[in-house]
């Protein structure tokens, strides 16, 4: 008898048995009524007798039915047991073997349910039910192994595509150029990931598409057999291993918060870069694809898809979030700001994805933790930004900067600001006060001591928070540079130093995207500032020297006048030689600024020299003329090269 026919017959017999029992009960109840006549009582007695006969016949049929269940159980047991001694996997043996085994398991499940729904009185019947349970359990254990095997054996390799990087600095190289800030080393340029923030979500096949139906079939059968817990645990175990392997391939290590806090910045910097890349790949596309696989496997099984996905993804997600949390509670050193911004941006960018992936109650803990870490990173960005400003203000020098060139602090700050411009949108959000107004952090103690109005006042209240904060940073930098300039004893070198540094600041803003943030008014003001310092340098250096060449209306052709003129010319040469010796060691690295200052100086010096010599030649005498105007002009071209020379050195060229 086929399994379906047998079950139909069994159901029919069970219905008849219940009907006869009910009829017997009614007849007995009626027979106890004393108001019935003898004839009625006789009819009821005959009916009771007939029902007893039918019950006896029914008992015989039930015995046959139970015998049929035992037969069916033996058939499916034989099929299931045949694979227990076989080390090969059923799903590697072809579709026919898979179909036969699944039919046998489904038969065991139905027979077990059938026996559980009966009122079992004899020990023999109870033993049969126990045997059915054992067969079903054996089949479920096998299916669990097969389920894992299919998930593992048919897993598709996941290899994220290489991510290209772009530099935030025009001259940046892949590893970044390093500048020195006192005893610290900081990155002048920072490489940022070029993955599009608006890239479309896509799903990759984490297991071969051909076995999805097999996974669904096994899951459905295990769930209908009340082995849903075992099925879920098997799935979670395999997929969690796959997620862990994904993180391993993305070079994400399992680190405690303490491990992260103890790391040297160079090592931590590299790990943050890997973390940012890993977050992007892990959520998109890996977790998105993981969720899709889970949905396909448990599509017909209620909320199991959500539970399995969350349980598999929880530990890897927390591993990533713990690293971010460690960064948020770690040092607020300025060089970390850009990396923390990278971490904040990637978490903010993926927030909608996380909310969608973990939208249900089961995923609420991950969703909440993710949002908390994002908030802590935002707070860390604000604090680190203010620490950056404070570090600029308190970077004290005890000795003047050699050569009066662009100070390391100036380079550091302006290159850092240029990098921060890439985060304009993010910083505009994070640097707002709670009431939405732009926050400014420039304090009276750190304002530039130049007697000029604050930079912030130069800009309207409509400026973005980012613009106001960066203007504040440059104001603090200028105040620090002004203090550093006071370390020079030579007034001309003080102005030379400030000219160099303010020109550098203005050029960095003018020739980059910072121009859009600072605007032209700031650039014009700082162009005016460095030009004023250039003129002050010329006055401090050359005014007293050129005064020696001024035409004296009291001059005459007398011997005393010739002596004075010759002494003035000699003093001019001595002063010129000293300037040459001193200022060839000074440095202007910007070619255009160097040429402009040389030309401006040359026009004043050479014109005064030519005029003096031309008018006084007959009184001075040619033998007292040490240099021609052309020679002096050539000597002036040696200034500001950063290599000290002397006019008395024949090998100066």
CSV table of N, CA, C and O in Angstrom, one decimal, residues 18-33 36 40-41 43-45 47-49 51:
chain,number,residue,atom,x,y,z
A,18,UNK,N,-14.4,6.3,16.4
A,18,UNK,CA,-14.9,7.3,17.3
A,18,UNK,C,-16.4,7.4,17.2
A,18,UNK,O,-17.1,7.6,18.2
A,19,UNK,N,-17.0,7.2,16.0
A,19,UNK,CA,-18.5,7.2,15.9
A,19,UNK,C,-19.1,6.1,16.6
A,19,UNK,O,-20.2,6.2,17.3
A,20,UNK,N,-18.6,4.8,16.6
A,20,UNK,CA,-19.1,3.7,17.3
A,20,UNK,C,-19.1,3.9,18.8
A,20,UNK,O,-20.1,3.6,19.5
A,21,UNK,N,-18.0,4.5,19.2
A,21,UNK,CA,-17.8,4.7,20.7
A,21,UNK,C,-18.9,5.7,21.1
A,21,UNK,O,-19.5,5.6,22.2
A,22,UNK,N,-19.2,6.7,20.3
A,22,UNK,CA,-20.1,7.7,20.7
A,22,UNK,C,-21.5,7.1,20.7
A,22,UNK,O,-22.4,7.4,21.6
A,23,UNK,N,-21.8,6.3,19.7
A,23,UNK,CA,-23.2,5.6,19.7
A,23,UNK,C,-23.4,4.7,20.9
A,23,UNK,O,-24.5,4.7,21.5
A,24,UNK,N,-22.4,3.9,21.3
A,24,UNK,CA,-22.5,3.1,22.5
A,24,UNK,C,-22.8,3.9,23.7
A,24,UNK,O,-23.6,3.5,24.6
A,25,UNK,N,-22.1,5.0,23.8
A,25,UNK,CA,-22.3,5.9,25.0
A,25,UNK,C,-23.8,6.4,25.0
A,25,UNK,O,-24.4,6.4,26.1
A,26,UNK,N,-24.3,6.7,23.9
A,26,UNK,CA,-25.7,7.2,23.8
A,26,UNK,C,-26.7,6.1,24.2
A,26,UNK,O,-27.6,6.3,25.0
A,27,UNK,N,-26.5,4.9,23.7
A,27,UNK,CA,-27.4,3.8,23.9
A,27,UNK,C,-27.4,3.5,25.4
A,27,UNK,O,-28.4,3.2,26.0
A,28,UNK,N,-26.2,3.4,26.1
A,28,UNK,CA,-26.2,3.2,27.5
A,28,UNK,C,-26.9,4.2,28.3
A,28,UNK,O,-27.6,3.9,29.3
A,29,UNK,N,-26.8,5.5,27.9
A,29,UNK,CA,-27.5,6.5,28.6
A,29,UNK,C,-29.0,6.4,28.5
A,29,UNK,O,-29.7,6.6,29.4
A,30,UNK,N,-29.5,6.0,27.3
A,30,UNK,CA,-30.9,5.9,27.1
A,30,UNK,C,-31.4,4.7,27.8
A,30,UNK,O,-32.6,4.7,28.3
A,31,UNK,N,-30.7,3.6,27.9
A,31,UNK,CA,-31.1,2.4,28.5
A,31,UNK,C,-31.3,2.6,30.0
A,31,UNK,O,-32.1,1.8,30.6
A,32,UNK,N,-30.8,3.5,30.6
A,32,UNK,CA,-30.9,3.8,32.0
A,32,UNK,C,-32.2,4.5,32.3
A,32,UNK,O,-32.6,4.8,33.5
A,33,UNK,N,-32.9,5.0,31.3
A,33,UNK,CA,-34.2,5.7,31.5
A,33,UNK,C,-35.3,4.8,31.8
A,33,UNK,O,-35.7,3.9,31.0
A,36,UNK,N,-38.9,4.4,29.6
A,36,UNK,CA,-39.1,3.7,28.3
A,36,UNK,C,-39.9,2.4,28.5
A,36,UNK,O,-39.8,1.7,29.6
A,40,UNK,N,-39.2,-0.6,23.7
A,40,UNK,CA,-38.1,0.4,23.5
A,40,UNK,C,-36.8,-0.1,24.1
A,40,UNK,O,-35.7,0.0,23.5
A,41,UNK,N,-36.9,-0.6,25.3
A,41,UNK,CA,-35.7,-1.1,26.0
A,41,UNK,C,-35.1,-2.3,25.3
A,41,UNK,O,-33.9,-2.4,25.2
A,43,UNK,N,-35.3,-2.8,22.0
A,43,UNK,CA,-34.7,-2.3,20.8
A,43,UNK,C,-33.3,-1.7,21.2
A,43,UNK,O,-32.3,-1.9,20.5
A,44,UNK,N,-33.2,-1.0,22.3
A,44,UNK,CA,-32.0,-0.4,22.7
A,44,UNK,C,-30.9,-1.5,23.1
A,44,UNK,O,-29.7,-1.3,22.8
A,45,UNK,N,-31.4,-2.6,23.7
A,45,UNK,CA,-30.5,-3.7,24.0
A,45,UNK,C,-30.0,-4.3,22.8
A,45,UNK,O,-28.8,-4.6,22.7
A,47,UNK,N,-29.6,-2.9,19.9
A,47,UNK,CA,-28.7,-1.9,19.3
A,47,UNK,C,-27.4,-1.9,20.0
A,47,UNK,O,-26.3,-1.9,19.4
A,48,UNK,N,-27.4,-2.0,21.3
A,48,UNK,CA,-26.2,-2.1,22.1
A,48,UNK,C,-25.3,-3.3,21.7
A,48,UNK,O,-24.1,-3.2,21.6
A,49,UNK,N,-26.1,-4.4,21.5
A,49,UNK,CA,-25.4,-5.7,21.2
A,49,UNK,C,-24.7,-5.5,19.8
A,49,UNK,O,-23.5,-5.9,19.6
A,51,UNK,N,-23.7,-2.8,18.4
A,51,UNK,CA,-22.6,-1.8,18.5
A,51,UNK,C,-21.4,-2.5,19.1
A,51,UNK,O,-20.2,-2.2,18.7
